[in-house]
Short mmCIF file of C-alpha atoms in Angstrom, two decimals:
data_model
loop_
_atom_site.label_atom_id
_atom_site.label_comp_id
_atom_site.label_asym_id
_atom_site.label_seq_id
_atom_site.Cartn_x
_atom_site.Cartn_y
_atom_site.Cartn_z
CA UNK A 1 -11.13 8.76 -36.98
CA UNK A 2 -8.57 6.31 -38.42
CA UNK A 3 -8.01 2.85 -36.98
CA UNK A 4 -4.95 3.88 -34.94
CA UNK A 5 -6.35 7.23 -33.78
CA UNK A 6 -8.01 7.36 -30.38
CA UNK A 7 -9.68 9.83 -28.02
CA UNK A 8 -7.42 8.58 -25.23
CA UNK A 9 -4.33 6.37 -25.05
CA UNK A 10 -3.29 4.91 -21.71
CA UNK A 11 0.25 3.61 -21.17
CA UNK A 12 0.26 0.99 -18.42
CA UNK A 13 -2.55 -1.36 -17.38
CA UNK A 14 -2.17 -1.31 -13.60
CA UNK A 15 -4.90 -0.15 -11.20
CA UNK A 16 -4.52 3.42 -12.46
CA UNK A 17 -4.33 2.70 -16.18
CA UNK A 18 -6.98 0.04 -16.61
CA UNK A 19 -9.48 1.99 -14.49
CA UNK A 20 -8.81 5.15 -16.54
CA UNK A 21 -9.44 3.13 -19.71
CA UNK A 22 -12.72 1.70 -18.43
CA UNK A 23 -14.02 5.08 -17.25
CA UNK A 24 -13.01 6.69 -20.53
CA UNK A 25 -14.88 4.01 -22.47
CA UNK A 26 -17.95 4.43 -20.24
CA UNK A 27 -17.94 8.13 -21.15
CA UNK A 28 -18.01 7.31 -24.87
CA UNK A 29 -14.32 7.78 -25.66
CA UNK A 30 -12.43 5.55 -28.08
CA UNK A 31 -9.66 4.16 -25.85
CA UNK A 32 -6.47 2.16 -26.35
CA UNK A 33 -4.32 0.81 -23.53
CA UNK A 34 -0.71 -0.30 -23.95
CA UNK A 35 0.82 -2.82 -21.54
CA UNK A 36 4.25 -4.43 -21.81
CA UNK A 37 3.80 -7.25 -19.30
CA UNK A 38 0.60 -8.04 -17.33
CA UNK A 39 -2.92 -6.64 -17.39
CA UNK A 40 -3.54 -5.50 -13.81
CA UNK A 41 0.03 -4.32 -13.37
CA UNK A 42 2.12 -4.85 -10.25
CA UNK A 43 -0.84 -4.57 -7.88
CA UNK A 44 -2.82 -7.53 -9.20
CA UNK A 45 0.12 -9.65 -10.29
CA UNK A 46 3.02 -8.92 -7.94
CA UNK A 47 1.74 -6.61 -5.21
CA UNK A 48 -1.45 -5.87 -3.34
CA UNK A 49 -3.45 -8.96 -4.22
CA UNK A 50 -0.95 -11.86 -4.02
CA UNK A 51 0.57 -10.48 -0.80
CA UNK A 52 -2.89 -10.46 0.80
CA UNK A 53 -3.36 -14.07 -0.28
CA UNK A 54 -0.05 -15.02 1.39
CA UNK A 55 -0.93 -13.06 4.53
CA UNK A 56 -4.31 -14.77 4.72
CA UNK A 57 -2.54 -18.14 4.79
CA UNK A 58 -0.28 -16.87 7.57
CA UNK A 59 -3.30 -15.59 9.50
CA UNK A 60 -5.05 -18.97 9.29
CA UNK A 61 -1.82 -20.71 10.35
CA UNK A 62 -1.54 -18.35 13.33
CA UNK A 63 -5.14 -19.10 14.34
CA UNK A 64 -4.55 -22.86 14.00
CA UNK A 65 -1.74 -22.48 16.52
CA UNK A 66 -4.21 -20.81 18.88
CA UNK A 67 -6.91 -23.48 18.47
CA UNK A 68 -6.84 -24.35 22.18
CA UNK A 69 -7.79 -20.73 23.04
CA UNK A 70 -11.08 -21.29 21.20
CA UNK A 71 -11.83 -24.70 22.71
CA UNK A 72 -10.66 -26.47 19.57
CA UNK A 73 -8.06 -29.11 18.80
CA UNK A 74 -5.58 -28.93 15.93
CA UNK A 75 -2.79 -31.50 15.90
CA UNK A 76 0.37 -31.64 13.80
CA UNK A 77 -0.03 -28.10 12.50
CA UNK A 78 2.20 -27.32 9.56
CA UNK A 79 2.39 -25.60 6.21
CA UNK A 80 3.45 -26.29 2.66
CA UNK A 81 5.13 -23.13 1.39
CA UNK A 82 4.84 -24.20 -2.25
CA UNK A 83 1.09 -24.72 -1.84
CA UNK A 84 0.70 -21.37 -0.07
CA UNK A 85 2.50 -19.65 -2.95
CA UNK A 86 0.52 -21.62 -5.56
CA UNK A 87 -2.74 -20.37 -4.03
CA UNK A 88 -1.43 -16.81 -4.05
CA UNK A 89 -0.40 -17.01 -7.71
CA UNK A 90 -3.78 -18.53 -8.59
CA UNK A 91 -5.61 -15.63 -6.97
CA UNK A 92 -3.46 -13.17 -8.94
CA UNK A 93 -4.03 -15.03 -12.21
CA UNK A 94 -7.79 -15.12 -11.70
CA UNK A 95 -7.98 -11.36 -11.21
CA UNK A 96 -5.55 -10.57 -14.03
CA UNK A 97 -7.73 -12.60 -16.40
CA UNK A 98 -10.72 -10.62 -15.19
CA UNK A 99 -9.08 -7.38 -16.37
CA UNK A 100 -8.87 -8.79 -19.89
CA UNK A 101 -12.60 -9.50 -19.76
CA UNK A 102 -13.32 -5.95 -18.57
CA UNK A 103 -11.28 -4.49 -21.43
CA UNK A 104 -13.24 -6.54 -23.96
CA UNK A 105 -16.57 -5.74 -22.30
CA UNK A 106 -15.85 -2.00 -22.44
CA UNK A 107 -14.46 -2.16 -26.01
CA UNK A 108 -11.02 -0.93 -24.98
CA UNK A 109 -8.31 -1.79 -27.52
CA UNK A 110 -5.47 -3.63 -25.76
CA UNK A 111 -2.02 -3.41 -27.33
CA UNK A 112 0.61 -5.63 -25.69
CA UNK A 113 4.00 -4.06 -26.21
CA UNK A 114 6.49 -1.41 -25.11
CA UNK A 115 5.39 2.20 -25.53
CA UNK A 116 7.35 5.37 -26.18
CA UNK A 117 6.03 8.87 -26.79
CA UNK A 118 7.00 9.98 -30.28
CA UNK A 119 5.27 13.33 -29.76
CA UNK A 120 2.72 14.90 -27.42
CA UNK A 121 0.01 13.21 -29.48
CA UNK A 122 1.69 10.02 -30.69
CA UNK A 123 2.81 6.76 -29.10
CA UNK A 124 5.09 4.24 -30.79
CA UNK A 125 4.54 0.67 -29.61
CA UNK A 126 6.95 -2.22 -30.16
CA UNK A 127 4.98 -5.45 -30.30
CA UNK A 128 5.75 -9.04 -31.24
CA UNK A 129 4.63 -8.16 -34.76
CA UNK A 130 6.78 -5.04 -35.16
CA UNK A 131 6.16 -1.38 -34.47
CA UNK A 132 2.96 0.62 -34.77
CA UNK A 133 2.08 4.23 -34.01
CA UNK A 134 -1.06 5.23 -32.13
CA UNK A 135 -2.24 8.84 -32.08
CA UNK A 136 -4.42 10.80 -29.68
CA UNK A 137 -4.79 14.32 -28.29
CA UNK A 138 -4.88 12.79 -24.81
CA UNK A 139 -2.20 10.43 -23.49
CA UNK A 140 -2.27 9.10 -19.93
CA UNK A 141 0.99 7.77 -18.48
CA UNK A 142 0.39 5.10 -15.83
CA UNK A 143 3.63 3.13 -15.94
CA UNK A 144 3.91 2.66 -12.17
CA UNK A 145 7.05 1.99 -10.19
CA UNK A 146 9.48 -0.73 -9.18
CA UNK A 147 11.55 -1.58 -6.11
CA UNK A 148 14.37 0.81 -5.28
CA UNK A 149 17.76 -0.89 -5.14
CA UNK A 150 20.56 0.65 -3.10
CA UNK A 151 24.23 0.22 -4.09
CA UNK A 152 25.65 -2.90 -2.45
CA UNK A 153 22.20 -4.15 -1.46
CA UNK A 154 21.05 -5.18 -4.94
CA UNK A 155 18.79 -8.21 -5.18
CA UNK A 156 20.13 -11.40 -6.73
CA UNK A 157 17.04 -13.59 -6.28
CA UNK A 158 19.05 -16.10 -4.26
CA UNK A 159 20.21 -14.56 -1.00
CA UNK A 160 18.84 -11.04 -1.45
CA UNK A 161 15.22 -10.64 -2.54
CA UNK A 162 12.89 -7.87 -3.69
CA UNK A 163 9.14 -8.17 -3.11
CA UNK A 164 8.87 -10.18 -6.35
CA UNK A 165 11.24 -12.87 -5.12
CA UNK A 166 9.50 -12.88 -1.73
CA UNK A 167 6.14 -13.47 -3.42
CA UNK A 168 7.45 -16.59 -5.14
CA UNK A 169 10.08 -17.88 -2.69
CA UNK A 170 12.06 -20.95 -3.65
CA UNK A 171 12.66 -21.77 0.02
CA UNK A 172 11.53 -20.85 3.50
CA UNK A 173 13.97 -18.41 5.17
CA UNK A 174 15.36 -19.59 8.51
CA UNK A 175 17.05 -16.36 9.54
CA UNK A 176 15.60 -13.36 7.72
CA UNK A 177 16.66 -9.72 7.51
CA UNK A 178 14.11 -7.21 6.21
CA UNK A 179 15.54 -3.82 5.26
CA UNK A 180 12.81 -1.18 5.58
CA UNK A 181 9.68 -1.18 7.73
CA UNK A 182 7.20 0.51 5.42
CA UNK A 183 4.10 -1.40 4.33
CA UNK A 184 5.94 -3.79 1.97
CA UNK A 185 8.75 -4.62 4.38
CA UNK A 186 6.59 -5.12 7.44
CA UNK A 187 4.04 -7.25 5.56
CA UNK A 188 6.73 -9.70 4.42
CA UNK A 189 8.34 -9.62 7.87
CA UNK A 190 4.95 -10.48 9.36
CA UNK A 191 4.31 -13.29 6.86
CA UNK A 192 7.64 -15.09 7.24
CA UNK A 193 7.85 -14.47 10.99
CA UNK A 194 4.42 -16.05 11.47
CA UNK A 195 5.58 -19.12 9.54
CA UNK A 196 8.60 -19.44 11.85
CA UNK A 197 11.46 -17.44 10.36
CA UNK A 198 13.79 -15.76 12.87
CA UNK A 199 13.09 -12.23 11.64
CA UNK A 200 15.00 -8.96 12.07
CA UNK A 201 13.69 -5.65 10.71
CA UNK A 202 16.06 -2.71 10.18
CA UNK A 203 14.58 0.78 9.82
CA UNK A 204 16.62 3.93 9.13
CA UNK A 205 13.98 6.21 10.70
CA UNK A 206 13.35 6.49 14.44
CA UNK A 207 10.36 4.12 14.38
CA UNK A 208 8.76 1.29 12.43
CA UNK A 209 5.96 2.19 10.01
CA UNK A 210 7.36 5.73 9.97
CA UNK A 211 4.47 7.28 8.00
CA UNK A 212 1.99 6.30 10.72
CA UNK A 213 1.06 8.21 13.87
CA UNK A 214 3.86 7.82 16.44
CA UNK A 215 1.52 6.20 18.96
CA UNK A 216 0.47 3.56 16.45
CA UNK A 217 4.11 2.87 15.50
CA UNK A 218 4.99 2.38 19.17
CA UNK A 219 2.06 -0.02 19.65
CA UNK A 220 3.02 -1.92 16.49
CA UNK A 221 6.63 -2.34 17.59
CA UNK A 222 5.50 -3.79 20.91
CA UNK A 223 3.26 -6.32 19.15
CA UNK A 224 5.92 -7.30 16.61
CA UNK A 225 8.47 -7.87 19.37
CA UNK A 226 5.93 -9.94 21.31
CA UNK A 227 5.71 -12.16 18.19
CA UNK A 228 9.49 -12.63 18.26
CA UNK A 229 10.62 -10.06 15.68
CA UNK A 230 13.76 -8.09 16.37
CA UNK A 231 13.23 -4.41 15.52
CA UNK A 232 16.26 -2.18 14.97
CA UNK A 233 15.36 1.49 14.52
CA UNK A 234 17.68 4.39 13.58
CA UNK A 235 19.82 1.75 11.89
CA UNK A 236 21.29 1.33 8.42
CA UNK A 237 22.50 -1.73 6.52
CA UNK A 238 25.74 -0.40 5.05
CA UNK A 239 27.03 -3.57 3.40
CA UNK A 240 26.13 -7.16 2.58
CA UNK A 241 28.85 -9.81 2.34
CA UNK A 242 27.44 -12.69 0.33
CA UNK A 243 28.76 -16.20 0.81
CA UNK A 244 27.52 -19.70 0.10
CA UNK A 245 24.02 -19.90 1.57
CA UNK A 246 24.58 -16.93 3.87
CA UNK A 247 24.75 -13.15 3.99
CA UNK A 248 26.70 -11.15 6.57
CA UNK A 249 24.98 -7.80 7.09
CA UNK A 250 26.85 -4.78 8.41
CA UNK A 251 24.32 -2.83 10.49
CA UNK A 252 25.22 0.66 11.68
CA UNK A 253 23.54 2.25 14.70
CA UNK A 254 24.74 5.34 16.54
CA UNK A 255 28.08 5.30 14.75
CA UNK A 256 28.82 1.67 15.67
CA UNK A 257 28.72 -1.19 13.17
CA UNK A 258 27.74 -4.74 14.07
CA UNK A 259 27.73 -7.78 11.79
CA UNK A 260 24.97 -10.37 11.79
CA UNK A 261 24.53 -13.47 9.66
CA UNK A 262 21.32 -14.28 7.75
CA UNK A 263 20.33 -16.79 5.09
CA UNK A 264 17.88 -14.40 3.39
CA UNK A 265 17.57 -10.63 3.01
CA UNK A 266 14.47 -8.79 1.72
CA UNK A 267 15.18 -5.26 0.53
CA UNK A 268 12.12 -3.00 0.87
CA UNK A 269 13.64 0.47 0.82
CA UNK A 270 11.08 2.24 -1.32
CA UNK A 271 10.25 2.54 -4.99
CA UNK A 272 11.34 4.42 -8.09
CA UNK A 273 9.06 5.47 -10.92
CA UNK A 274 9.23 3.76 -14.32
CA UNK A 275 10.15 6.88 -16.31
CA UNK A 276 12.95 5.47 -18.48
CA UNK A 277 12.72 5.01 -22.24
CA UNK A 278 9.31 6.68 -22.50
CA UNK A 279 10.51 9.71 -24.48
CA UNK A 280 9.35 12.05 -21.72
CA UNK A 281 12.28 14.45 -21.73
CA UNK A 282 12.23 14.68 -25.52
CA UNK A 283 8.69 16.07 -25.56
CA UNK A 284 9.24 18.32 -22.52
CA UNK A 285 7.56 16.42 -19.68
CA UNK A 286 9.15 17.56 -16.41
CA UNK A 287 10.60 15.01 -13.99
CA UNK A 288 11.40 15.27 -10.30
CA UNK A 289 13.97 12.50 -9.80
CA UNK A 290 12.01 9.43 -10.91
CA UNK A 291 8.54 10.90 -10.89
CA UNK A 292 6.56 13.02 -13.32
CA UNK A 293 5.62 16.51 -12.16
CA UNK A 294 1.85 17.05 -12.38
CA UNK A 295 -0.71 19.58 -11.16
CA UNK A 296 -3.68 18.76 -8.92
CA UNK A 297 -5.55 17.35 -11.92
CA UNK A 298 -2.68 15.05 -12.98
CA UNK A 299 -1.76 17.26 -15.97
CA UNK A 300 1.90 17.44 -16.96
CA UNK A 301 3.58 20.55 -18.36
CA UNK A 302 2.66 19.34 -21.86
CA UNK A 303 -0.96 19.90 -22.96
CA UNK A 304 -2.78 16.62 -23.48
CA UNK A 305 -0.27 14.49 -21.51
CA UNK A 306 -1.29 13.28 -18.05
CA UNK A 307 0.34 11.09 -15.40
CA UNK A 308 -1.42 9.07 -12.69
CA UNK A 309 -0.58 6.63 -9.91
CA UNK A 310 2.89 5.81 -8.62
CA UNK A 311 4.62 7.57 -11.52
CA UNK A 312 3.00 10.83 -10.38
CA UNK A 313 4.31 10.61 -6.81
CA UNK A 314 3.11 9.86 -3.30
CA UNK A 315 1.07 8.37 -1.81
CA UNK A 316 2.05 5.21 -3.68
CA UNK A 317 -1.25 3.39 -3.31
CA UNK A 318 -3.37 1.46 -5.81
CA UNK A 319 -6.62 3.12 -4.75
CA UNK A 320 -5.08 6.57 -5.24
CA UNK A 321 -4.05 5.52 -8.78
CA UNK A 322 -7.55 4.24 -9.59
CA UNK A 323 -9.21 7.41 -8.33
CA UNK A 324 -6.83 9.53 -10.40
CA UNK A 325 -7.57 7.34 -13.42
CA UNK A 326 -11.30 8.04 -13.12
CA UNK A 327 -10.69 11.77 -12.59
CA UNK A 328 -8.42 12.08 -15.65
CA UNK A 329 -10.84 10.19 -17.88
CA UNK A 330 -13.66 12.51 -16.77
CA UNK A 331 -11.46 15.56 -17.39
CA UNK A 332 -10.63 14.35 -20.91
CA UNK A 333 -14.34 13.73 -21.57
CA UNK A 334 -15.12 17.33 -20.66
CA UNK A 335 -16.07 16.88 -17.01
CA UNK A 336 -14.96 18.84 -13.95
CA UNK A 337 -13.70 16.29 -11.41
CA UNK A 338 -12.51 17.31 -7.96
CA UNK A 339 -8.74 17.02 -7.43
CA UNK A 340 -7.49 14.13 -5.32
CA UNK A 341 -6.35 15.27 -1.86
CA UNK A 342 -3.56 13.04 -0.49
CA UNK A 343 -4.71 13.52 3.12
CA UNK A 344 -8.13 12.09 2.16
CA UNK A 345 -6.61 8.77 1.05
CA UNK A 346 -6.41 5.93 3.55
CA UNK A 347 -3.27 3.86 4.02
CA UNK A 348 -3.59 0.16 4.95
CA UNK A 349 -0.89 -2.28 6.05
CA UNK A 350 -1.86 -5.95 6.30
CA UNK A 351 0.66 -7.13 8.87
CA UNK A 352 -0.46 -8.75 12.13
CA UNK A 353 -1.93 -6.72 13.73
CA UNK A 354 -3.30 -4.68 10.82
CA UNK A 355 -2.64 -0.94 10.62
CA UNK A 356 -4.80 1.70 8.89
CA UNK A 357 -5.00 5.48 8.87
CA UNK A 358 -6.41 8.51 7.10
CA UNK A 359 -5.70 12.21 7.40
CA UNK A 360 -3.22 13.91 9.71
CA UNK A 361 -1.33 12.30 12.56
CA UNK A 362 -1.57 14.07 15.90
CA UNK A 363 1.93 15.50 15.45
CA UNK A 364 1.22 16.70 11.90
CA UNK A 365 -2.04 18.36 12.94
CA UNK A 366 -0.20 20.26 15.67
CA UNK A 367 2.56 21.23 13.19
CA UNK A 368 -0.11 22.70 10.93
CA UNK A 369 -1.28 24.92 13.77
CA UNK A 370 -4.41 23.11 14.84
CA UNK A 371 -5.50 22.98 18.46
CA UNK A 372 -6.55 19.35 18.74
CA UNK A 373 -8.77 17.05 20.73
CA UNK A 374 -7.56 13.45 20.73
CA UNK A 375 -9.60 10.36 21.54
CA UNK A 376 -8.48 6.77 22.05
CA UNK A 377 -10.19 3.46 22.61
CA UNK A 378 -8.47 0.08 23.16
CA UNK A 379 -9.63 -3.22 21.68
CA UNK A 380 -9.65 -4.73 25.18
CA UNK A 381 -12.74 -2.62 25.95
CA UNK A 382 -14.74 -3.98 22.99
CA UNK A 383 -16.94 -7.07 23.33
CA UNK A 384 -16.58 -8.19 19.70
CA UNK A 385 -12.78 -7.94 19.86
CA UNK A 386 -12.70 -10.10 23.00
CA UNK A 387 -15.11 -12.62 21.43
CA UNK A 388 -12.85 -12.81 18.38
CA UNK A 389 -9.85 -13.41 20.59
CA UNK A 390 -8.26 -10.18 19.30
CA UNK A 391 -7.96 -7.91 22.35
CA UNK A 392 -4.77 -6.13 21.23
CA UNK A 393 -5.40 -2.92 19.36
CA UNK A 394 -6.18 0.78 19.46
CA UNK A 395 -8.38 3.31 17.68
CA UNK A 396 -7.22 6.93 17.81
CA UNK A 397 -9.03 9.99 16.47
CA UNK A 398 -7.79 13.58 16.07
CA UNK A 399 -10.22 16.52 15.90
CA UNK A 400 -9.93 20.25 15.36
CA UNK A 401 -10.84 21.57 18.83
CA UNK A 402 -12.29 24.74 17.33
CA UNK A 403 -14.59 23.33 14.61
CA UNK A 404 -15.00 19.66 15.49
CA UNK A 405 -13.59 18.61 12.09
CA UNK A 406 -12.18 15.09 11.97
CA UNK A 407 -8.54 15.71 11.07
CA UNK A 408 -7.22 12.17 11.25
CA UNK A 409 -7.92 8.61 12.35
CA UNK A 410 -5.36 5.94 13.19
CA UNK A 411 -5.96 2.28 13.99
CA UNK A 412 -4.10 -0.88 14.81
CA UNK A 413 -5.72 -4.27 15.40
CA UNK A 414 -7.93 -6.90 13.80
CA UNK A 415 -9.76 -5.84 10.60
CA UNK A 416 -8.88 -2.15 10.88
CA UNK A 417 -8.16 -2.08 7.13
CA UNK A 418 -11.92 -2.58 6.68
CA UNK A 419 -12.97 -0.25 9.50
CA UNK A 420 -10.95 2.75 8.29
CA UNK A 421 -13.36 3.45 5.41
CA UNK A 422 -15.96 4.70 7.90
CA UNK A 423 -13.65 7.54 8.83
CA UNK A 424 -12.67 8.11 5.18
CA UNK A 425 -16.33 8.71 4.32
CA UNK A 426 -16.68 10.87 7.42
CA UNK A 427 -13.85 13.12 6.28
CA UNK A 428 -15.22 13.29 2.72
CA UNK A 429 -18.61 14.41 4.04
CA UNK A 430 -16.89 16.94 6.33
CA UNK A 431 -18.31 15.18 9.34
CA UNK A 432 -17.91 16.80 12.75
CA UNK A 433 -17.68 15.15 16.15
CA UNK A 434 -21.39 15.88 16.69
CA UNK A 435 -22.38 13.79 13.64
CA UNK A 436 -20.23 10.87 14.77
CA UNK A 437 -21.38 11.08 18.40
CA UNK A 438 -25.03 11.03 17.31
CA UNK A 439 -24.56 8.09 14.92
CA UNK A 440 -25.85 4.73 16.20
CA UNK A 441 -23.15 2.05 15.70
CA UNK A 442 -24.33 -1.59 15.58
CA UNK A 443 -23.58 -3.94 18.47
CA UNK A 444 -21.60 -6.11 18.88
CA UNK A 445 -19.11 -4.86 16.29
CA UNK A 446 -15.53 -3.67 16.15
CA UNK A 447 -16.89 -0.43 14.70
CA UNK A 448 -18.20 0.54 18.14
CA UNK A 449 -14.60 1.40 19.02
CA UNK A 450 -14.70 4.09 16.34
CA UNK A 451 -17.64 5.65 18.20
CA UNK A 452 -15.99 5.31 21.59
CA UNK A 453 -12.77 6.93 20.35
CA UNK A 454 -14.77 9.98 19.25
CA UNK A 455 -16.60 10.04 22.57
CA UNK A 456 -13.26 9.88 24.37
CA UNK A 457 -11.97 12.95 22.52
CA UNK A 458 -14.87 14.89 24.01
CA UNK A 459 -14.80 13.42 27.52
CA UNK A 460 -17.85 11.20 26.96
CA UNK A 461 -16.39 7.69 26.58
CA UNK A 462 -18.68 4.98 27.97
CA UNK A 463 -16.76 1.70 28.17
CA UNK A 464 -13.39 2.81 29.47
#
């Protein structure tokens, strides 16, 4: 094997690409990974990790404001936005540096540059030193995605921001408009609202967090409004008039247009895949709008070319990308990995209160023809939640009435992004209601609500 010939080449070093590279190396493959910007990709540098660092600061600030509730005193509470952002960037930098160490440890060749497929088995990379060609019978595309920009609502970094600008804000918004209430939009709305911004969220669908169970969305809206957010559903921002230090937004609802003035707008209207300038069409890789068409094993129409993560379509989640990366590496090494099932992947939103879910919503389960049993348990009935001072929340479970299969679980409240994994494992192990009912949950914990929700679905709830 020549110096520039590899068993596997990965394009993109985000949570899909770098994990694929590590797993490939573990399996004895000679691996190269090409990255044009940051090891760790968007997730570590400009997404999952730094947003959680910001939201942690907002959470602590929120708790400081509630000090009296806990018998504590906290005077002259305030925040330094620059320091909050500096901490967030430091966390991202620490983890990004760790990826470099993992590449070296696993003997993965890192090539910093811009990649383009020259053929189904060749990648041309433009680097600072010129151009080089890498060859392999197996090429994994993991180039991720970027923020979608709608005509007239384009970001300028001054008055109109994408998530990148919001992660490194040059000022604190006073009157903020967030367009889109998916995970990205609602997390930034939650962060800036907690720090005191007058926040309005506009959502084109009929409810906030539209991918969640309708009951959870309704609960979330109520909590957001209690915190002072203005939520406008079934509404569209049709135009932004930009002036000096202000933006006038034209918001349409029910055929009527109103104008409202803001000093900052965050556009969070989805993502588009990074498919440009990769040479995909030239070698015959099929695209569906801005995503690569793949089969259940992440194989494209071209033998030896794979696509994982955001570039391969929904759900657009880092943990889905990582799992696909492992599966593809094992496939290339001659293994027989199970395909990734989208309904087995949990979604987590780190707003306040947190939201998490896995599997089918109640409505979706009914659409699919299931007869369902539904259980619910409120945080107010849980001792640990009350002790934490977090009595607002709900755990909801959906079962197949015929077989007892856990079809879906939906949560809102403190730490549900950690709790959801219990149900994820349950679904993976094909757990039934009987298994969950007969499991002993530790006390006092928030996890007891998971038990009680199952009990409620079968008419056996204890503490409600």
